CSV table of C-alpha atoms in Angstrom, one decimal:
chain,number,residue,atom,x,y,z
K,1,MET,CA,-29.7,0.7,22.7
K,2,SER,CA,-31.2,2.5,25.8
K,3,SER,CA,-30.4,1.2,29.2
K,4,GLU,CA,-33.0,-0.7,31.2
K,5,GLN,CA,-33.8,-1.1,34.9
K,6,GLY,CA,-31.9,-3.7,36.8
K,7,ALA,CA,-28.5,-5.4,36.5
K,8,ALA,CA,-26.8,-7.7,34.0
K,9,THR,CA,-23.8,-10.0,34.3
K,10,LEU,CA,-21.0,-10.2,31.7
K,11,GLU,CA,-18.1,-12.6,32.3
K,12,GLY,CA,-18.8,-12.5,36.0
K,13,THR,CA,-18.9,-8.7,36.2
K,14,GLU,CA,-22.1,-7.1,37.3
K,15,PHE,CA,-23.4,-4.1,35.5
K,16,ASP,CA,-26.0,-1.7,36.8
K,17,LEU,CA,-28.0,-1.1,33.6
K,18,ASP,CA,-29.2,2.3,35.0
K,19,ASN,CA,-25.7,3.5,34.6
K,20,ALA,CA,-24.1,1.2,32.0
K,21,VAL,CA,-24.1,2.1,28.4
K,22,MET,CA,-25.2,-0.8,26.1
K,23,GLY,CA,-22.8,-1.1,23.2
K,24,PRO,CA,-23.7,-1.8,19.6
K,25,THR,CA,-22.4,-5.4,20.0
K,26,GLY,CA,-25.2,-6.1,22.5
K,27,ARG,CA,-22.8,-6.0,25.5
K,28,PRO,CA,-22.6,-3.4,28.2
K,29,LEU,CA,-19.6,-1.2,27.4
K,30,ARG,CA,-16.9,-1.9,29.8
K,31,GLU,CA,-14.3,0.6,31.0
K,32,PHE,CA,-10.9,-0.9,30.1
K,33,PRO,CA,-8.1,0.0,32.5
K,34,GLU,CA,-5.5,2.6,31.6
K,35,PRO,CA,-2.5,0.6,30.4
K,36,ALA,CA,0.5,0.5,32.8
K,37,PRO,CA,3.7,2.0,31.5
K,38,LEU,CA,6.3,-0.4,30.2
K,39,ALA,CA,9.5,-0.9,32.1
K,40,SER,CA,11.3,-1.9,28.8
K,41,HIS,CA,10.6,-2.3,25.1
K,42,GLY,CA,10.5,-5.3,22.8
K,43,PRO,CA,10.3,-7.9,21.6
K,44,ALA,CA,7.4,-6.7,19.4
K,45,ARG,CA,4.1,-8.4,19.0
K,46,VAL,CA,3.3,-8.4,15.2
K,47,ILE,CA,-0.3,-7.8,14.1
K,48,ALA,CA,-1.5,-8.0,10.5
K,49,MET,CA,-4.4,-5.8,9.6
K,50,VAL,CA,-6.1,-7.9,6.9
K,51,ASN,CA,-9.2,-7.9,4.8
K,52,GLN,CA,-9.2,-8.7,1.1
K,53,LYS,CA,-12.1,-6.3,0.5
K,54,GLY,CA,-11.0,-2.7,0.0
K,55,GLY,CA,-12.5,0.4,1.6
K,56,VAL,CA,-13.1,-1.2,5.0
K,57,GLY,CA,-11.0,1.2,7.0
K,58,LYS,CA,-7.8,-0.9,7.3
K,59,THR,CA,-5.3,2.0,6.7
K,60,THR,CA,-7.3,4.4,8.9
K,61,SER,CA,-7.5,1.9,11.7
K,62,THR,CA,-3.8,1.1,11.4
K,63,ILE,CA,-2.7,4.7,11.7
K,64,ASN,CA,-5.1,5.6,14.5
K,65,LEU,CA,-4.6,2.4,16.5
K,66,ALA,CA,-0.8,3.0,16.3
K,67,ALA,CA,-1.2,6.6,17.5
K,68,ALA,CA,-3.4,5.5,20.4
K,69,LEU,CA,-0.9,2.8,21.4
K,70,ALA,CA,1.9,5.3,21.2
K,71,GLU,CA,0.0,7.7,23.6
K,72,TYR,CA,0.2,4.8,26.1
K,73,GLY,CA,3.9,4.7,25.8
K,74,ARG,CA,4.2,1.8,23.3
K,75,ARG,CA,6.8,2.0,20.5
K,76,VAL,CA,5.1,1.1,17.3
K,77,LEU,CA,6.4,0.3,13.8
K,78,LEU,CA,3.9,0.6,10.9
K,79,VAL,CA,4.6,-1.5,7.9
K,80,ASP,CA,3.0,-0.3,4.7
K,81,PHE,CA,2.4,-3.5,2.8
K,82,ASP,CA,0.2,-2.1,0.0
K,83,PRO,CA,1.7,-1.0,-3.3
K,84,GLN,CA,-0.8,2.0,-3.3
K,85,GLY,CA,1.2,3.4,-0.4
K,86,ALA,CA,-1.9,4.8,1.4
K,87,LEU,CA,-0.4,4.3,4.8
K,88,SER,CA,2.8,6.2,3.9
K,89,ALA,CA,0.8,9.0,2.4
K,90,GLY,CA,-1.5,9.1,5.4
K,91,LEU,CA,1.5,9.9,7.6
K,92,GLY,CA,2.8,12.6,5.3
K,93,VAL,CA,5.4,10.6,3.4
K,94,ASN,CA,5.3,10.9,-0.4
K,95,PRO,CA,5.7,7.3,-1.6
K,96,HIS,CA,6.9,8.3,-5.1
K,97,GLU,CA,10.0,10.1,-3.7
K,98,LEU,CA,11.4,7.2,-1.7
K,99,ASP,CA,14.7,5.6,-2.5
K,100,LEU,CA,14.3,2.7,0.0
K,101,THR,CA,11.0,1.0,0.8
K,102,VAL,CA,9.8,-2.3,2.1
K,103,TYR,CA,10.3,-3.6,-1.4
K,104,ASN,CA,14.0,-3.1,-1.2
K,105,VAL,CA,14.1,-4.7,2.2
K,106,LEU,CA,12.3,-7.8,0.9
K,107,MET,CA,14.2,-8.2,-2.4
K,108,ASP,CA,17.8,-7.1,-1.5
K,109,ARG,CA,19.4,-8.8,1.5
K,110,LYS,CA,22.1,-6.1,1.5
K,111,VAL,CA,19.5,-3.5,2.4
K,112,ASP,CA,19.3,-3.0,6.2
K,113,ILE,CA,15.7,-2.6,7.3
K,114,ARG,CA,16.7,0.3,9.6
K,115,GLU,CA,17.9,2.3,6.6
K,116,ALA,CA,14.4,2.2,5.1
K,117,ILE,CA,12.5,3.0,8.3
K,118,HIS,CA,11.2,6.6,8.7
K,119,HIS,CA,10.5,8.5,11.9
K,120,THR,CA,7.0,10.0,11.6
K,121,GLY,CA,5.5,13.2,13.1
K,122,VAL,CA,3.8,11.0,15.8
K,123,GLU,CA,6.0,10.3,18.8
K,124,ASN,CA,6.9,6.6,19.3
K,125,VAL,CA,5.6,5.7,15.8
K,126,ASP,CA,7.9,4.7,12.9
K,127,LEU,CA,7.1,3.8,9.4
K,128,LEU,CA,8.4,1.2,6.9
K,129,PRO,CA,7.0,2.8,3.7
K,130,ALA,CA,5.8,1.3,0.4
K,131,ASN,CA,5.2,2.5,-3.1
K,132,ILE,CA,4.2,1.0,-6.5
K,133,ASP,CA,7.5,-1.0,-6.6
K,134,LEU,CA,6.0,-3.4,-4.1
K,135,SER,CA,3.6,-4.7,-6.8
K,136,ALA,CA,6.5,-6.4,-8.5
K,137,ALA,CA,7.5,-8.3,-5.3
K,138,GLU,CA,4.5,-10.6,-5.6
K,139,VAL,CA,5.8,-11.9,-9.0
K,140,GLN,CA,9.5,-11.9,-8.0
K,141,LEU,CA,9.0,-13.7,-4.7
K,142,VAL,CA,7.4,-16.7,-6.5
K,143,ASN,CA,10.8,-18.1,-7.3
K,144,GLU,CA,12.4,-17.4,-3.9
K,145,VAL,CA,13.2,-20.1,-1.4
K,146,ALA,CA,10.9,-19.8,1.7
K,147,ARG,CA,9.1,-17.1,-0.2
K,148,GLU,CA,6.3,-16.8,2.5
K,149,GLN,CA,8.9,-16.0,5.2
K,150,VAL,CA,10.7,-13.0,3.7
K,151,LEU,CA,9.0,-10.3,5.7
K,152,ASP,CA,9.3,-12.3,8.9
K,153,ARG,CA,13.1,-12.5,8.4
K,154,ALA,CA,13.3,-8.8,7.9
K,155,LEU,CA,11.2,-7.8,10.9
K,156,LYS,CA,13.2,-10.1,13.2
K,157,LYS,CA,16.1,-7.7,12.9
K,158,VAL,CA,14.1,-4.9,14.6
K,159,GLU,CA,11.7,-6.8,16.8
K,160,ASP,CA,13.6,-5.7,20.0
K,161,ASP,CA,13.2,-2.0,19.0
K,162,TYR,CA,9.4,-2.0,19.2
K,163,ASP,CA,6.5,-3.2,21.3
K,164,VAL,CA,4.0,-3.5,18.5
K,165,VAL,CA,4.4,-3.9,14.7
K,166,LEU,CA,1.2,-3.2,12.7
K,167,ILE,CA,1.2,-4.4,9.1
K,168,ASP,CA,-1.3,-2.7,6.8
K,169,CYS,CA,-2.0,-5.3,4.1
K,170,GLN,CA,-3.2,-4.8,0.6
K,171,PRO,CA,-6.8,-5.8,-0.2
K,172,SER,CA,-6.0,-9.3,-1.6
K,173,LEU,CA,-5.1,-12.8,-0.3
K,174,GLY,CA,-2.0,-13.1,-2.4
K,175,LEU,CA,1.6,-13.8,-1.5
K,176,LEU,CA,2.2,-10.5,0.2
K,177,THR,CA,-0.7,-11.0,2.5
K,178,VAL,CA,0.5,-14.6,3.2
K,179,ASN,CA,3.9,-13.1,4.1
K,180,ALA,CA,2.3,-10.7,6.5
K,181,LEU,CA,0.3,-13.6,8.1
K,182,THR,CA,3.4,-15.7,8.4
K,183,ALA,CA,5.3,-12.9,10.2
K,184,ALA,CA,2.4,-12.1,12.5
K,185,HIS,CA,1.4,-13.2,16.0
K,186,GLY,CA,-2.1,-11.9,15.6
K,187,VAL,CA,-4.7,-10.7,13.0
K,188,ILE,CA,-7.1,-7.8,13.3
K,189,ILE,CA,-9.9,-7.9,10.7
K,190,PRO,CA,-11.4,-4.5,10.1
K,191,LEU,CA,-14.9,-4.9,8.7
K,192,ILE,CA,-17.2,-2.3,7.4
K,193,CYS,CA,-20.8,-2.6,8.6
K,194,GLU,CA,-22.2,-3.7,5.3
K,195,PHE,CA,-23.6,-7.0,4.2
K,196,PHE,CA,-21.2,-7.5,1.2
K,197,ALA,CA,-18.2,-7.1,3.6
K,198,LEU,CA,-19.5,-10.1,5.6
K,199,ARG,CA,-19.5,-12.4,2.6
K,200,ALA,CA,-15.7,-12.0,2.1
K,201,VAL,CA,-14.8,-13.0,5.7
K,202,ALA,CA,-15.3,-16.7,5.3
K,203,LEU,CA,-12.5,-16.9,2.6
K,204,LEU,CA,-10.2,-14.7,4.8
K,205,VAL,CA,-10.7,-17.0,7.8
K,206,GLU,CA,-10.0,-20.0,5.6
K,207,THR,CA,-6.7,-18.4,4.5
K,208,ILE,CA,-5.8,-17.6,8.1
K,209,ASP,CA,-6.5,-21.2,9.1
K,210,LYS,CA,-4.2,-22.5,6.3
K,211,VAL,CA,-1.4,-20.2,7.2
K,212,GLN,CA,-1.8,-21.2,10.9
K,213,ASP,CA,-1.7,-24.9,9.9
K,214,ARG,CA,1.1,-24.9,7.4
K,215,LEU,CA,3.4,-21.9,8.1
K,216,ASN,CA,2.7,-20.1,11.4
K,217,PRO,CA,1.2,-22.2,14.2
K,218,ARG,CA,1.3,-19.2,16.7
K,219,LEU,CA,-1.1,-17.1,14.5
K,220,GLN,CA,-4.4,-16.2,16.0
K,221,VAL,CA,-7.3,-13.8,15.4
K,222,ASP,CA,-7.0,-11.0,17.9
K,223,GLY,CA,-10.3,-9.5,16.9
K,224,VAL,CA,-12.8,-8.3,14.4
K,225,LEU,CA,-13.2,-4.6,14.3
K,226,ALA,CA,-16.5,-3.1,13.1
K,227,THR,CA,-15.9,0.1,11.2
K,228,MET,CA,-18.0,2.8,9.6
K,229,TYR,CA,-20.9,1.9,11.9
K,230,ASP,CA,-24.0,4.0,11.7
K,231,ALA,CA,-26.4,3.3,14.6
K,232,ARG,CA,-29.2,5.1,12.7
K,233,THR,CA,-29.4,2.4,10.1
K,234,LEU,CA,-31.0,-1.0,10.7
K,235,HIS,CA,-28.5,-2.4,8.2
K,236,SER,CA,-25.5,-1.5,10.4
K,237,ARG,CA,-27.2,-3.0,13.5
K,238,GLU,CA,-28.0,-6.2,11.6
K,239,VAL,CA,-24.4,-6.6,10.4
K,240,ILE,CA,-23.1,-6.2,13.9
K,241,THR,CA,-25.6,-8.9,15.1
K,242,ARG,CA,-24.4,-11.3,12.4
K,243,LEU,CA,-20.8,-10.6,13.3
K,244,VAL,CA,-21.3,-11.4,16.9
K,245,GLU,CA,-23.2,-14.6,16.0
K,246,ALA,CA,-20.3,-15.7,13.8
K,247,PHE,CA,-17.3,-14.6,15.9
K,248,GLY,CA,-18.6,-14.2,19.4
K,249,ASP,CA,-16.1,-12.5,21.8
K,250,LYS,CA,-13.6,-12.1,19.0
K,251,VAL,CA,-15.6,-9.1,17.9
K,252,PHE,CA,-14.1,-6.0,19.7
K,253,GLU,CA,-16.5,-4.2,22.0
K,254,THR,CA,-15.1,-1.0,20.5
K,255,VAL,CA,-16.9,0.0,17.3
K,256,ILE,CA,-15.7,2.7,15.0
K,257,LYS,CA,-18.5,5.0,14.0
K,258,ARG,CA,-18.7,6.6,10.5
K,259,SER,CA,-17.3,10.2,10.6
K,260,ILE,CA,-16.1,12.8,8.1
K,261,LYS,CA,-13.3,13.7,10.6
K,262,PHE,CA,-11.4,10.6,9.6
K,263,ALA,CA,-11.2,11.8,6.0
K,264,ASP,CA,-10.2,15.3,7.2
K,265,ALA,CA,-7.4,13.8,9.4
K,266,THR,CA,-6.2,11.8,6.4
K,267,VAL,CA,-6.0,15.0,4.2
K,268,ALA,CA,-4.0,16.6,7.0
K,269,ALA,CA,-1.7,13.5,7.1
K,270,GLU,CA,-2.3,13.1,10.8
K,271,PRO,CA,-3.9,10.5,13.1
K,272,ILE,CA,-7.2,11.6,14.4
K,273,THR,CA,-5.8,11.5,18.0
K,274,SER,CA,-3.7,14.6,17.2
K,275,TYR,CA,-5.9,16.2,14.5
K,276,ALA,CA,-9.0,16.2,16.6
K,277,GLY,CA,-8.0,14.7,19.9
K,278,THR,CA,-11.3,15.2,21.7
K,279,HIS,CA,-13.4,13.8,18.9
K,280,VAL,CA,-15.4,10.6,19.5
K,281,GLY,CA,-13.4,8.9,16.8
K,282,ALA,CA,-10.1,9.6,18.7
K,283,ASP,CA,-11.7,8.3,21.9
K,284,ALA,CA,-12.8,5.2,20.0
K,285,TYR,CA,-9.3,4.3,18.9
K,286,ARG,CA,-7.9,5.0,22.4
K,287,ARG,CA,-10.5,2.6,23.7
K,288,LEU,CA,-9.6,0.1,21.1
K,289,ALA,CA,-5.9,0.3,22.1
K,290,LYS,CA,-6.9,-0.2,25.8
K,291,GLU,CA,-9.1,-3.2,24.8
K,292,LEU,CA,-6.4,-4.7,22.7
K,293,ILE,CA,-3.9,-4.5,25.5
K,294,SER,CA,-6.3,-5.9,28.1
K,295,ARG,CA,-7.0,-8.8,25.7
K,296,GLY,CA,-3.3,-9.6,25.6
K,297,GLY,CA,-3.0,-8.5,21.9
K,298,ALA,CA,-0.4,-5.9,22.7
K,299,PRO,CA,2.1,-5.5,25.6
């Protein structure tokens, strides 16, 4: 949207529209402050990246948000909670060659979670990997006592080692996702800017409300993240408008635009912040990290 003459007010802040850039969410793009360094680390705030629809940019957003938070001095643990192991592969870990994964941590109390955590090539970012074994956990957990809290118990052992834990959930609303929501303080919903993606959100919000009511009263929606946005299409712009109508200020001002660079970075097994550090996609995830911190979603 082009800027217009005059000034506008957003949450008490005046914008000179001659200089302000109007964002795709219909709000002037604010400059979020540079996060202050942390004097100490932990306990971690746990965030579940959830959407039962696949292909919405969950894994890409998890990796790149983690890398951006790490650039600001935050220690981040990534939890791959998808049997496909895309998060692990995206950080250069071959999920098929692992002896210990999140599955072993969930199913065997003798396994120390620290033994399964890998250091990644990204400073301040560690990984709890997953592979196809995790698909069996959904069935095996059914007979467990307090089956929804197994991940929460495991993460509590390392919560003081990190500032943020990001859980990359599988595209379903099954028992694994419920475990992630039970362990989490907040939820980020990545949502591709397509109409069919909007339809799935109502069921997801209903699931979040149930978990909040029955299992995890502290749970809250940190934000809805619009991904694969293409400003050239009316469709993308209409989806954003509908999102803001439905979620209001819960929609992040930061929007992730569609770019082939994200796929290139995935092939290189790097976050875009290191693969193409000056690219607009890298800047978008740095801005998202700053927005999340300024909203109180991360320390």
